[in-house]
PDB file of C-alpha atoms in Angstrom:
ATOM      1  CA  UNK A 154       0.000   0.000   0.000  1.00 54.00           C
ATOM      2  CA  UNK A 155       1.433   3.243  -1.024  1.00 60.00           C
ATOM      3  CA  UNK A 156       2.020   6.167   2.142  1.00 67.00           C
ATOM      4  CA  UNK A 157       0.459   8.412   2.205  1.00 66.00           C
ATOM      5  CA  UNK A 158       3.638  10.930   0.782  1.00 70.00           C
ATOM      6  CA  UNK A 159       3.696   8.801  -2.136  1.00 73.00           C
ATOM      7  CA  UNK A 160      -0.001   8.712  -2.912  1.00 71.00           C
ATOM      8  CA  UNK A 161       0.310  12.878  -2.980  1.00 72.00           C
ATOM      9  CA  UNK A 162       3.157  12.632  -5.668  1.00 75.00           C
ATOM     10  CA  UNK A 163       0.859   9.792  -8.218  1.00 74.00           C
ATOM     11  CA  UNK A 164      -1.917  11.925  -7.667  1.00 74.00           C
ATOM     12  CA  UNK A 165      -1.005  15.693  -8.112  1.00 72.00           C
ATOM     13  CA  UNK A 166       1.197  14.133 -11.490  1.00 73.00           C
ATOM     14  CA  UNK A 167      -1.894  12.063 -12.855  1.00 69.00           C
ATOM     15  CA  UNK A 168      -4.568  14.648 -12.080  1.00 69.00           C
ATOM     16  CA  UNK A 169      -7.063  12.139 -12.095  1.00 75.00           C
ATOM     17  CA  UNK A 170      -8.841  10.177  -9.342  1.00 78.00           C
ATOM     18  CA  UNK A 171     -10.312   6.795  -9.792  1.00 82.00           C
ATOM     19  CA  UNK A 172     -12.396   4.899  -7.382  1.00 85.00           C
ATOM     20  CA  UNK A 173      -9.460   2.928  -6.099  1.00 84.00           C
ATOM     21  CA  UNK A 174      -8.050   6.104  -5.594  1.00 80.00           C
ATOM     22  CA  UNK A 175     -10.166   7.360  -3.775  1.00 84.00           C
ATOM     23  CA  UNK A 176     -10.539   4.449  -1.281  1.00 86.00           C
ATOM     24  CA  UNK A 177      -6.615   4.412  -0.824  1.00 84.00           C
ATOM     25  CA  UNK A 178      -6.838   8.368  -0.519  1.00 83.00           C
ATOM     26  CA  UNK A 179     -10.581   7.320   2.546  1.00 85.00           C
ATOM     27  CA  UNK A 180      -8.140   4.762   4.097  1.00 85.00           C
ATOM     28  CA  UNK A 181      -4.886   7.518   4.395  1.00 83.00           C
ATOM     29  CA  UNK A 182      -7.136  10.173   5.732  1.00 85.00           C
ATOM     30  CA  UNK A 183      -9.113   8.857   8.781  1.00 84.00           C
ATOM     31  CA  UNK A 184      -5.991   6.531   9.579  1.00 82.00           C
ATOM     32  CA  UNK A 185      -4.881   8.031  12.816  1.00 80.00           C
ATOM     33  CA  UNK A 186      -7.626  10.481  12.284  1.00 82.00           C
ATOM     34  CA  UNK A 187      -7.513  13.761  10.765  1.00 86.00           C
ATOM     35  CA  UNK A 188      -4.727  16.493  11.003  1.00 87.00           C
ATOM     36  CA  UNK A 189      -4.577  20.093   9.763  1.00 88.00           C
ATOM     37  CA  UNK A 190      -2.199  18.828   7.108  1.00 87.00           C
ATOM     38  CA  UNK A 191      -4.239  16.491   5.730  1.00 88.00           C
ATOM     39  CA  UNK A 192      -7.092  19.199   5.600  1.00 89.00           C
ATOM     40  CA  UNK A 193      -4.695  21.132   3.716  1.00 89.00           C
ATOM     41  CA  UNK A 194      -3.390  18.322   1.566  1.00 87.00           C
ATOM     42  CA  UNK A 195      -7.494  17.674   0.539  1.00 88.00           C
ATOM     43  CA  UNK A 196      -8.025  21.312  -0.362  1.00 88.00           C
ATOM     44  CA  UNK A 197      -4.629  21.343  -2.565  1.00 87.00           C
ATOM     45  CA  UNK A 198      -5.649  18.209  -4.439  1.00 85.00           C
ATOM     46  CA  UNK A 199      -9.407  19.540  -4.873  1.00 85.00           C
ATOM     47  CA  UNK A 200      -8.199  22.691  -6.324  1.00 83.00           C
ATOM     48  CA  UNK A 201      -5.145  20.867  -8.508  1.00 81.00           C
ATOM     49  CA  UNK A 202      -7.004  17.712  -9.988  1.00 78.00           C
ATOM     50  CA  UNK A 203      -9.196  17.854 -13.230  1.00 75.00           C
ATOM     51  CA  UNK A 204     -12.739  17.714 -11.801  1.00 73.00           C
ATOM     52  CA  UNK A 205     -14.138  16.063 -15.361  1.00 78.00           C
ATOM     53  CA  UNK A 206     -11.448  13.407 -14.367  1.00 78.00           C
ATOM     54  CA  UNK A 207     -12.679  12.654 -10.611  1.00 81.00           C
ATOM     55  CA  UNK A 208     -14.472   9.902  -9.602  1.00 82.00           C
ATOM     56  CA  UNK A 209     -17.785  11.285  -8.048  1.00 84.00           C
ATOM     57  CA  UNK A 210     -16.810   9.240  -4.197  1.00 87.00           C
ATOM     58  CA  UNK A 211     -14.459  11.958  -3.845  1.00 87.00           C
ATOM     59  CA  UNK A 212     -17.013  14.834  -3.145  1.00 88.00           C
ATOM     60  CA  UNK A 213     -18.014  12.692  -0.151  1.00 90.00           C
ATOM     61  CA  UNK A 214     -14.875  12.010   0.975  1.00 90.00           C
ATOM     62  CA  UNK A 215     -13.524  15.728   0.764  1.00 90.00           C
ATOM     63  CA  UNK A 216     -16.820  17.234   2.963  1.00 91.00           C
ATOM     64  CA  UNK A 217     -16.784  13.659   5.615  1.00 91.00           C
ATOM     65  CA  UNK A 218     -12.645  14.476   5.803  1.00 90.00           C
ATOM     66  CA  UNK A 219     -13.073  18.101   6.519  1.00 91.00           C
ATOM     67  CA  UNK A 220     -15.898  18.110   8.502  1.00 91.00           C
ATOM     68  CA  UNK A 221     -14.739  15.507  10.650  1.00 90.00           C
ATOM     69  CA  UNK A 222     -11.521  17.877  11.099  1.00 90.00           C
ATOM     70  CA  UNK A 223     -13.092  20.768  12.509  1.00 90.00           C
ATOM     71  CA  UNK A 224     -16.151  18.760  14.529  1.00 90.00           C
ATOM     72  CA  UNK A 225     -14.051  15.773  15.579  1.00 88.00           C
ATOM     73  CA  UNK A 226     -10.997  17.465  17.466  1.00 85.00           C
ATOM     74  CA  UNK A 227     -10.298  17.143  20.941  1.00 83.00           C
ATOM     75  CA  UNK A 228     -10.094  21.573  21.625  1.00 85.00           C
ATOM     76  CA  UNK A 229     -14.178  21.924  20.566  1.00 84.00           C
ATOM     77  CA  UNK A 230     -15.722  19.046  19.599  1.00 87.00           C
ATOM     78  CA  UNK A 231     -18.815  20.123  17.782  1.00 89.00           C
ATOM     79  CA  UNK A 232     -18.042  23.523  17.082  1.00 90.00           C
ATOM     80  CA  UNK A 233     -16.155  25.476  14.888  1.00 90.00           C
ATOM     81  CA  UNK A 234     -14.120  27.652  16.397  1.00 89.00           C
ATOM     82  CA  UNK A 235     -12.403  31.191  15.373  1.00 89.00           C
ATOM     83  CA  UNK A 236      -9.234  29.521  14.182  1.00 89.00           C
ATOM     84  CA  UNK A 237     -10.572  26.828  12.421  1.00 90.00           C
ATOM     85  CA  UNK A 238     -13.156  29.132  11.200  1.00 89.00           C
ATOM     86  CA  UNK A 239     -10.527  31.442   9.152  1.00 90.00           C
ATOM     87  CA  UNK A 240      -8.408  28.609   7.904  1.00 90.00           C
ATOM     88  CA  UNK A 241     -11.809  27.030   6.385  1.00 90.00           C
ATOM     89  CA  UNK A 242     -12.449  31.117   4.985  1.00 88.00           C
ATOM     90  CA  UNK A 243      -8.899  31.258   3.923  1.00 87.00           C
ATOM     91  CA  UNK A 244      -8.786  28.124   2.015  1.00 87.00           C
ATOM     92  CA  UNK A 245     -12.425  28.307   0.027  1.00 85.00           C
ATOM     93  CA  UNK A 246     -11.351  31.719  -0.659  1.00 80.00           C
ATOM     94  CA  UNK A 247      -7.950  31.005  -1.865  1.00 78.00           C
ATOM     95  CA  UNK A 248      -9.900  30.130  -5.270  1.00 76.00           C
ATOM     96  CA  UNK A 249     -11.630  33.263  -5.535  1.00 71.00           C
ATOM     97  CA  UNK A 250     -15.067  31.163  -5.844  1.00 75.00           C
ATOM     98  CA  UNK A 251     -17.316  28.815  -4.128  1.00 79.00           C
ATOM     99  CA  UNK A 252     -16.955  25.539  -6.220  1.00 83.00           C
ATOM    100  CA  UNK A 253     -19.364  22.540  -5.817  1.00 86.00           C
ATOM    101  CA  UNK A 254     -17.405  20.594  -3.007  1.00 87.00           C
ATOM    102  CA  UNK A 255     -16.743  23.988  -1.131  1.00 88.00           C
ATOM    103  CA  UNK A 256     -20.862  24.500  -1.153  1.00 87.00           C
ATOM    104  CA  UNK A 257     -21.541  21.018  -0.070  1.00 90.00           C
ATOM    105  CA  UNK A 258     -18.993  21.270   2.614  1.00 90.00           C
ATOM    106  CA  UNK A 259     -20.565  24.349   4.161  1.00 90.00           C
ATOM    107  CA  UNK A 260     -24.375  23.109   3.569  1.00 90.00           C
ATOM    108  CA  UNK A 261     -23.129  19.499   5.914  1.00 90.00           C
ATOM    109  CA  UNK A 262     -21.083  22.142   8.360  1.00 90.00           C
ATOM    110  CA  UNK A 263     -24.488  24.096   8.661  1.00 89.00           C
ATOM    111  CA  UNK A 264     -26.321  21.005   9.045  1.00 90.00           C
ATOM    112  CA  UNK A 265     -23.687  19.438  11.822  1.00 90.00           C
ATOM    113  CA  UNK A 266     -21.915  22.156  13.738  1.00 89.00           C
ATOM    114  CA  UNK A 267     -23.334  23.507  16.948  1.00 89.00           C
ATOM    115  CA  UNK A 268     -22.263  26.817  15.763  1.00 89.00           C
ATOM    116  CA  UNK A 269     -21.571  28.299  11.996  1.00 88.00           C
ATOM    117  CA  UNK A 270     -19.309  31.823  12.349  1.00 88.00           C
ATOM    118  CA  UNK A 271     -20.826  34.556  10.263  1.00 85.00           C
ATOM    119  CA  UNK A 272     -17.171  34.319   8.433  1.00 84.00           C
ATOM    120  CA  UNK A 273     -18.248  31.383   6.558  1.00 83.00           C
ATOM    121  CA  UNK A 274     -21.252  33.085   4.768  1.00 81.00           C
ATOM    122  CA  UNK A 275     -19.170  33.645   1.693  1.00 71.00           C
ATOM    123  CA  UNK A 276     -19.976  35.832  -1.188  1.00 69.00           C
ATOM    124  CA  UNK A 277     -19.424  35.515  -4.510  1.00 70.00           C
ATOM    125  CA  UNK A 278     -16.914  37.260  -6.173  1.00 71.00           C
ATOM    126  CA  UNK A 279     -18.778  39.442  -8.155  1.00 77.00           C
ATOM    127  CA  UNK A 280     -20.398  40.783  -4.450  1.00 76.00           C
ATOM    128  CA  UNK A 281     -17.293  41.700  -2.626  1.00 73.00           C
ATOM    129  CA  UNK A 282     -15.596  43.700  -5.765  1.00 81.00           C
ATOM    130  CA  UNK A 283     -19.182  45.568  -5.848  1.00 84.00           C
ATOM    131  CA  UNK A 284     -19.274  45.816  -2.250  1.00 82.00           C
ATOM    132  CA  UNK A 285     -15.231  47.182  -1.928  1.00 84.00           C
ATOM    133  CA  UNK A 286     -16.499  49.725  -4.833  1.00 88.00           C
ATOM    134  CA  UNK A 287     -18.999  50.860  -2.526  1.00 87.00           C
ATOM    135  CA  UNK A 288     -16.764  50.614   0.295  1.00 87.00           C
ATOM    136  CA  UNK A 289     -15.064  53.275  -1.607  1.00 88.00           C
ATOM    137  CA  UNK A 290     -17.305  55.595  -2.851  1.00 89.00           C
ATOM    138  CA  UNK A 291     -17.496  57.127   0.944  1.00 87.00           C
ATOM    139  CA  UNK A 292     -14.391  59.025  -0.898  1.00 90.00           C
ATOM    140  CA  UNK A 293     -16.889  61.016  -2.357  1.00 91.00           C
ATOM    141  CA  UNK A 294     -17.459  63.175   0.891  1.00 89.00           C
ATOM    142  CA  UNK A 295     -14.231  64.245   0.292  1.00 91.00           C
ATOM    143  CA  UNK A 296     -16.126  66.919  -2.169  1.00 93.00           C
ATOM    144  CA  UNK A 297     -18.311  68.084   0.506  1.00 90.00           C
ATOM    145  CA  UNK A 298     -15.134  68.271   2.543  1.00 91.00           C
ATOM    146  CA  UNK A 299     -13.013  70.299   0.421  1.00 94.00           C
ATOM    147  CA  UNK A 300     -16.121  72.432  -0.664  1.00 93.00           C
ATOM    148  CA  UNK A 301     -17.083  73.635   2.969  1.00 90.00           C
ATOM    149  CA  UNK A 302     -13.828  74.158   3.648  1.00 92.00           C
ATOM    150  CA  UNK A 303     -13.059  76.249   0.858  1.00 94.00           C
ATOM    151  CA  UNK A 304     -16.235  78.090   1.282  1.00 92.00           C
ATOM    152  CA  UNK A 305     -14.940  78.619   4.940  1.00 92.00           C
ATOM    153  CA  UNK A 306     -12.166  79.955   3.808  1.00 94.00           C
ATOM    154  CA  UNK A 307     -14.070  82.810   1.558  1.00 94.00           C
ATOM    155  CA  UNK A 308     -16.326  83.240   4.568  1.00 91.00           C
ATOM    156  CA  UNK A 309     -12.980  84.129   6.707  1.00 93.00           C
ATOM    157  CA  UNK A 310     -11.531  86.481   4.201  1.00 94.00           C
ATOM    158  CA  UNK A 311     -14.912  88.259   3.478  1.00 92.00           C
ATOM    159  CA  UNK A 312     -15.249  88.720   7.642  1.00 90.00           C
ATOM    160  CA  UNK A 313     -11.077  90.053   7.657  1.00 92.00           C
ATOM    161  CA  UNK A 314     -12.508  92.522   5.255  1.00 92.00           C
ATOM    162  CA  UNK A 315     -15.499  93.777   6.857  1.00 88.00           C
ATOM    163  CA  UNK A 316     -13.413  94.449  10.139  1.00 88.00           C
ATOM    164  CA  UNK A 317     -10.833  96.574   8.145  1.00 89.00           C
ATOM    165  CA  UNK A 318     -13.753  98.465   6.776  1.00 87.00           C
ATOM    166  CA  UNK A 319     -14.882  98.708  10.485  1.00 84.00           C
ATOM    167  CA  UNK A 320     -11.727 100.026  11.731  1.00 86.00           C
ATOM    168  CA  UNK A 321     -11.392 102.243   8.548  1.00 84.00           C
ATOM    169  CA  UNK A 322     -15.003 103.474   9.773  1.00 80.00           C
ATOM    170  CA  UNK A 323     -13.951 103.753  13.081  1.00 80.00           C
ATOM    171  CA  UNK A 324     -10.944 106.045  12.351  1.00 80.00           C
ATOM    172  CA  UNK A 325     -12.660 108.557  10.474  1.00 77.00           C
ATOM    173  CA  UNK A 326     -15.527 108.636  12.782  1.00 74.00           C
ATOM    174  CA  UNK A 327     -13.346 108.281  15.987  1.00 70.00           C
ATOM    175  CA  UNK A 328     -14.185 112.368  17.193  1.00 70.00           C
ATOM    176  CA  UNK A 329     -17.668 111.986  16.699  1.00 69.00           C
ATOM    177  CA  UNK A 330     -20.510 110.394  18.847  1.00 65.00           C
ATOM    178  CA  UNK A 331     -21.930 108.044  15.744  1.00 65.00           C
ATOM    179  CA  UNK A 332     -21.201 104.423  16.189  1.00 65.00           C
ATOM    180  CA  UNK A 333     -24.075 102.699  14.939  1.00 68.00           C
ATOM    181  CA  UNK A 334     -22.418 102.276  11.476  1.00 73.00           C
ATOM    182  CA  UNK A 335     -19.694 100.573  12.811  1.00 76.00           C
ATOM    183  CA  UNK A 336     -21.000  98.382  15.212  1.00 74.00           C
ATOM    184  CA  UNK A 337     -23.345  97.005  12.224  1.00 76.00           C
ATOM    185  CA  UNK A 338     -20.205  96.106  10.656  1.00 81.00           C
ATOM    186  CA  UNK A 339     -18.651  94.679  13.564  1.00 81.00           C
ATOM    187  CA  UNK A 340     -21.446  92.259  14.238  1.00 77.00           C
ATOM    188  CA  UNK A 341     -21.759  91.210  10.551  1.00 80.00           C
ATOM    189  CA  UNK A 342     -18.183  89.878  10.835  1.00 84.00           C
ATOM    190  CA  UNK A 343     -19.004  87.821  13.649  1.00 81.00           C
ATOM    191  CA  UNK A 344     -21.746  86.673  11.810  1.00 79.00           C
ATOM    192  CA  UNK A 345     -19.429  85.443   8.701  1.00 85.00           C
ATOM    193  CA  UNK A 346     -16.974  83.860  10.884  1.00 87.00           C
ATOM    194  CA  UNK A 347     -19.574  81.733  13.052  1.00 82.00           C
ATOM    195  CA  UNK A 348     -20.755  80.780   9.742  1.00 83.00           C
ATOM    196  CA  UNK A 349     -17.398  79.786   8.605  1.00 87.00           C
ATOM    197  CA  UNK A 350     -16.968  78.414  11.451  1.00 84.00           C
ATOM    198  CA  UNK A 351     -20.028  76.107  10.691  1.00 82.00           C
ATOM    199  CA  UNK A 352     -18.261  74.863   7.763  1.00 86.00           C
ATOM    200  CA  UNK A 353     -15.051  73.970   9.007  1.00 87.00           C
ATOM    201  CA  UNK A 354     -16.952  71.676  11.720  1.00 83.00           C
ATOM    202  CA  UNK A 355     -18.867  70.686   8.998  1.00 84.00           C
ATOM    203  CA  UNK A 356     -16.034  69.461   7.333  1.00 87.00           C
ATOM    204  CA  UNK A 357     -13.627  67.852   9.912  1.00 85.00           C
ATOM    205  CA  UNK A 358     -16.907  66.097  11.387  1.00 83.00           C
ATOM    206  CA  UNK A 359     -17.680  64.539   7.463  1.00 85.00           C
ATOM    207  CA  UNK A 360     -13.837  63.730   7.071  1.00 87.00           C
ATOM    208  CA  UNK A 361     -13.592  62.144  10.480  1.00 83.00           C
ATOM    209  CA  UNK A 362     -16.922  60.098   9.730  1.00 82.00           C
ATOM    210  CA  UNK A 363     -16.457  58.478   6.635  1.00 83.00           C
ATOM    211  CA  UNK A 364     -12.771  58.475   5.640  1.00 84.00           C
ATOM    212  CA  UNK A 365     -10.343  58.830   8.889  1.00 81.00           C
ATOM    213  CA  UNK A 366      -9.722  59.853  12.207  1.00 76.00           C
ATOM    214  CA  UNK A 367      -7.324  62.885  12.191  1.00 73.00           C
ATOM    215  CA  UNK A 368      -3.759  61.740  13.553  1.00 66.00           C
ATOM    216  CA  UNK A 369      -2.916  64.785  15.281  1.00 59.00           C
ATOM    217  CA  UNK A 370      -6.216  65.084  17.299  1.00 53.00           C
ATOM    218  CA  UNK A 371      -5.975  61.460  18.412  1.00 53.00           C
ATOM    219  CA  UNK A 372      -2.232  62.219  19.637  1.00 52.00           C
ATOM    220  CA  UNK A 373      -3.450  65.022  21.976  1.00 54.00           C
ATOM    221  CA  UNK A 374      -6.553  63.385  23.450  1.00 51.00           C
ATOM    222  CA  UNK A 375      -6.788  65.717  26.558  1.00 50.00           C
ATOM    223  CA  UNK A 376      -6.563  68.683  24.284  1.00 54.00           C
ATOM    224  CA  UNK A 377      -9.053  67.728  21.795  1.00 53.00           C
ATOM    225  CA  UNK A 378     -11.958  70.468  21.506  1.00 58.00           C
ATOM    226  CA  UNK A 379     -15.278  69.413  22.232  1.00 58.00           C
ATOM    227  CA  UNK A 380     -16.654  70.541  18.292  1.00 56.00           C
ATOM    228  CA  UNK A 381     -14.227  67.801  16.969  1.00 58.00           C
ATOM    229  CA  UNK A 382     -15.485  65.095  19.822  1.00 61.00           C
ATOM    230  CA  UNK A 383     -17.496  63.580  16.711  1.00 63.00           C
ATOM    231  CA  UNK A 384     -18.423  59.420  16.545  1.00 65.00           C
ATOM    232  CA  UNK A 385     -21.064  59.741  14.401  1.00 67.00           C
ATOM    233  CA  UNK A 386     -23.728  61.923  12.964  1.00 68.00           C
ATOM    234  CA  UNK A 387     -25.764  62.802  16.037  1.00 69.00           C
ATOM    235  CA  UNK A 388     -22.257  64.172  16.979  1.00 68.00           C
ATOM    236  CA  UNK A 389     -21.680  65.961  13.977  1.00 68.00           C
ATOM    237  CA  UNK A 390     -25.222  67.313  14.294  1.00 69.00           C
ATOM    238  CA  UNK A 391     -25.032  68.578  17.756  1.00 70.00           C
ATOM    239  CA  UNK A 392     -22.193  70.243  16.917  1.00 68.00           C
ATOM    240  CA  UNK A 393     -23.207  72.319  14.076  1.00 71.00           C
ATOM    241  CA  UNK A 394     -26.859  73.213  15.837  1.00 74.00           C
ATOM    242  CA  UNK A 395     -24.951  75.039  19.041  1.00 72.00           C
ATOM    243  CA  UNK A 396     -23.134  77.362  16.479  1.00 74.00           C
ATOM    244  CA  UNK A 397     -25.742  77.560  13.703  1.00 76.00           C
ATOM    245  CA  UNK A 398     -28.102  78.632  17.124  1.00 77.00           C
ATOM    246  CA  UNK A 399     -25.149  81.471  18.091  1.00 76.00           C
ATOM    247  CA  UNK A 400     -25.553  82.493  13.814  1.00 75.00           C
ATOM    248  CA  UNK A 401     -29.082  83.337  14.315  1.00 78.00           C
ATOM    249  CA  UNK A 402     -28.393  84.656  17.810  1.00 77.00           C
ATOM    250  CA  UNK A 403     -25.841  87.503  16.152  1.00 75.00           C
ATOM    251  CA  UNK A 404     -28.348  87.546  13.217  1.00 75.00           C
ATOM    252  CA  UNK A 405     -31.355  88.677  15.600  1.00 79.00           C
ATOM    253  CA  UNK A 406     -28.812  90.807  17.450  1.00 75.00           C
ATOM    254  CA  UNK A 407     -27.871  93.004  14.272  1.00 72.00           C
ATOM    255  CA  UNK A 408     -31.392  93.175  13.003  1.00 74.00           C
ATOM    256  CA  UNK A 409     -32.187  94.297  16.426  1.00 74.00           C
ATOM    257  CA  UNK A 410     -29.636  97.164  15.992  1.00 69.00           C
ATOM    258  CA  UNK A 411     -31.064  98.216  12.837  1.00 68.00           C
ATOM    259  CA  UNK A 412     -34.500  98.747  13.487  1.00 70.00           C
ATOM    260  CA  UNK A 413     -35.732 102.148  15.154  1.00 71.00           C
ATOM    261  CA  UNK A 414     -38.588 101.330  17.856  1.00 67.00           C
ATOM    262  CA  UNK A 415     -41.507 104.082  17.381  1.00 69.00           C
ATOM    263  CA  UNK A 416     -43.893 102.412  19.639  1.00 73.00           C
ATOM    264  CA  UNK A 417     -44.735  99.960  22.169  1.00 73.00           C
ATOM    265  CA  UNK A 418     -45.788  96.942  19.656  1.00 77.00           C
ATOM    266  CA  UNK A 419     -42.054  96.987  18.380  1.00 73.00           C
ATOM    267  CA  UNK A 420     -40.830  96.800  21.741  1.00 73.00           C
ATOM    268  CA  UNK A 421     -42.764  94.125  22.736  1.00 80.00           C
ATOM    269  CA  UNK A 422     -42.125  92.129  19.814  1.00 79.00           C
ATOM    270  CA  UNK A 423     -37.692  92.807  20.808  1.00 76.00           C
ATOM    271  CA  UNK A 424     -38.728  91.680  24.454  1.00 79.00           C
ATOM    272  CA  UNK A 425     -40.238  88.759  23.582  1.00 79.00           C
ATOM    273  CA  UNK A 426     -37.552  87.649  20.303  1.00 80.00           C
ATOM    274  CA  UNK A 427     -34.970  88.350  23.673  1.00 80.00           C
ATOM    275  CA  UNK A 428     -37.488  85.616  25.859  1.00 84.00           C
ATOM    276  CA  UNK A 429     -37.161  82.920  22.887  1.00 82.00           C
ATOM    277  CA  UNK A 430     -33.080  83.158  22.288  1.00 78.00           C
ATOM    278  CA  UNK A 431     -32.356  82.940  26.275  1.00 82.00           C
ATOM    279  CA  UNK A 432     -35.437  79.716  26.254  1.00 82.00           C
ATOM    280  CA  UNK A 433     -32.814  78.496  23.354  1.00 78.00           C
ATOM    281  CA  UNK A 434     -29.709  78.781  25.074  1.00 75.00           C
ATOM    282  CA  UNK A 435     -31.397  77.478  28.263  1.00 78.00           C
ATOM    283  CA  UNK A 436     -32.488  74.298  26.161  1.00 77.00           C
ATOM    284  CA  UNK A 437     -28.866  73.729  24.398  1.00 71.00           C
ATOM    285  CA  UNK A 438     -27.091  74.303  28.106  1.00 70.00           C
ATOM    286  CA  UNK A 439     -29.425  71.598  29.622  1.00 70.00           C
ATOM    287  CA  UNK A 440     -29.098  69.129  26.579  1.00 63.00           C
ATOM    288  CA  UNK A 441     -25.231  69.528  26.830  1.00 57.00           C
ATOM    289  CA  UNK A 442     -25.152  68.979  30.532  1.00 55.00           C
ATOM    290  CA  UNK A 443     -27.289  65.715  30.011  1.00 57.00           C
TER     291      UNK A 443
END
């Protein structure tokens, strides 16, 4: 009777297994029981040999040999375990494909095994390319990223401007008792640069959510600002309503400036705007403390 060393050399030359094969390859396997190298030596002579040229006993034989190696071993009899587990995954996808002896093999292990890791449920080829293109196409946000921030940046240099114009009106005006002009001015800037500001959160919070943590925020954890404390898009949300709140906050305050109060009804109407924003900020203050 040939070992079973020299039964691998006839059969990987040949390519071909004949019945009498295949009961000298049954007899080699489950002598002594089954090992991790004969597992592998099955899966190397499945994938090598012609399957046209096979006798139709070896099917059986391949899913009883392998199935008896991961159910019949001493460490978890019955189960598969994580290691065997990604061997099995490693080896079926090797290939790049389920074949017909891999899908019988799985349908026994589903029918057999106490347990059946979510790592077996392979997909076809076809599915993971499609599903590692769409995997990728969170690099879209990347737009959105470099478009806020961009924007932010035009915000910032339209507010720098409006302050020189404010200190330009403030210099020519500086001996006389007028002021209203440039405090308009002054709280317009602020009102670009929390917007800005809007954007830039904006855009760390998508970058940080669907392509990467930032590497020099995670190296200073203790420093890390509580606008770029984003996990997910609650985060990111939370975020951007506090300063899109202190936008229309500035917003109401330079309206506020800008409109001459002739009678009681206008007053009334500034008195109770003032009642809403400090009911806002009393809602945002207890929402952040909770």
């Amino acid at each position: 009777m040939e070992t079973l060393a020299e039964l691998k050399k006839r059969l990987f030359s040949d390519g071909e297994l004949s019945t009498s094969d295949i009961e000298q390859l049954k007899e080699a396997m489950f002598d002594g029981g089954m090992t991790m190298g004969k597992g592998e030596f099955l899966f190397d002579l499945k994938d090598s040999v012609n399957h046209k040229k096979v006798a139709v006993e070896f099917k059986q034989l391949f899913v009883d040999a392998i199935s008896a190696l991961l159910l019949e071993d001493e460490e978890s009899p019955g189960e598969i375990d994580d290691s065997e587990a990604k061997w099995l995954r490693a080896k079926i996808q090797s290939t790049g494909e389920l074949d017909d002896f891999d899908k019988a093999l799985l349908k026994n292990l589903k029918e057999r095994a106490i347990n059946y890791p979510s790592i077996l449920n392979y997909k076809h080829s076809i599915t993971r390319k499609f599903e590692k293109c769409l995997y990728f196409s969170r690099y879209l946000t990347l737009l959105a990223v470099f478009g806020s921030l961009l924007a932010a940046i035009a915000l910032f240099v339209k507010g720098s401007i409006i302050v020189f114009d404010a200190l330009v009106e403030f210099f020519h005006t500086f001996n006389t008792p007028e002021y209203e002009s440039m405090l308009e001015m002054f709280v317009s800037s602020v009102d670009v640069f929390l917007f800005g500001m809007v954007l830039v959160i904006f855009g760390v919070g998508i970058y940080e959510l669907f392509i990467t943590k930032i590497d020099p925020v995670l190296q200073k954890v203790d420093g890390r600002p509580s606008w770029m404390q984003i996990s997910n898009v609650d985060d990111l949300k939370s975020s951007l309503g506090k300063v899109i709140l202190m936008v229309l906050i500035v917003t109401f305050f330079k309206h506020s400036i800008e409109v001459e109060y002739g009678n009681v009804n206008e007053l009334l109407k500034l008195g109770f705007g003032i009642v809403l924003i400090a009911l806002a900020l009393f809602i945002t203050s207890k929402s952040h403390h909770n």
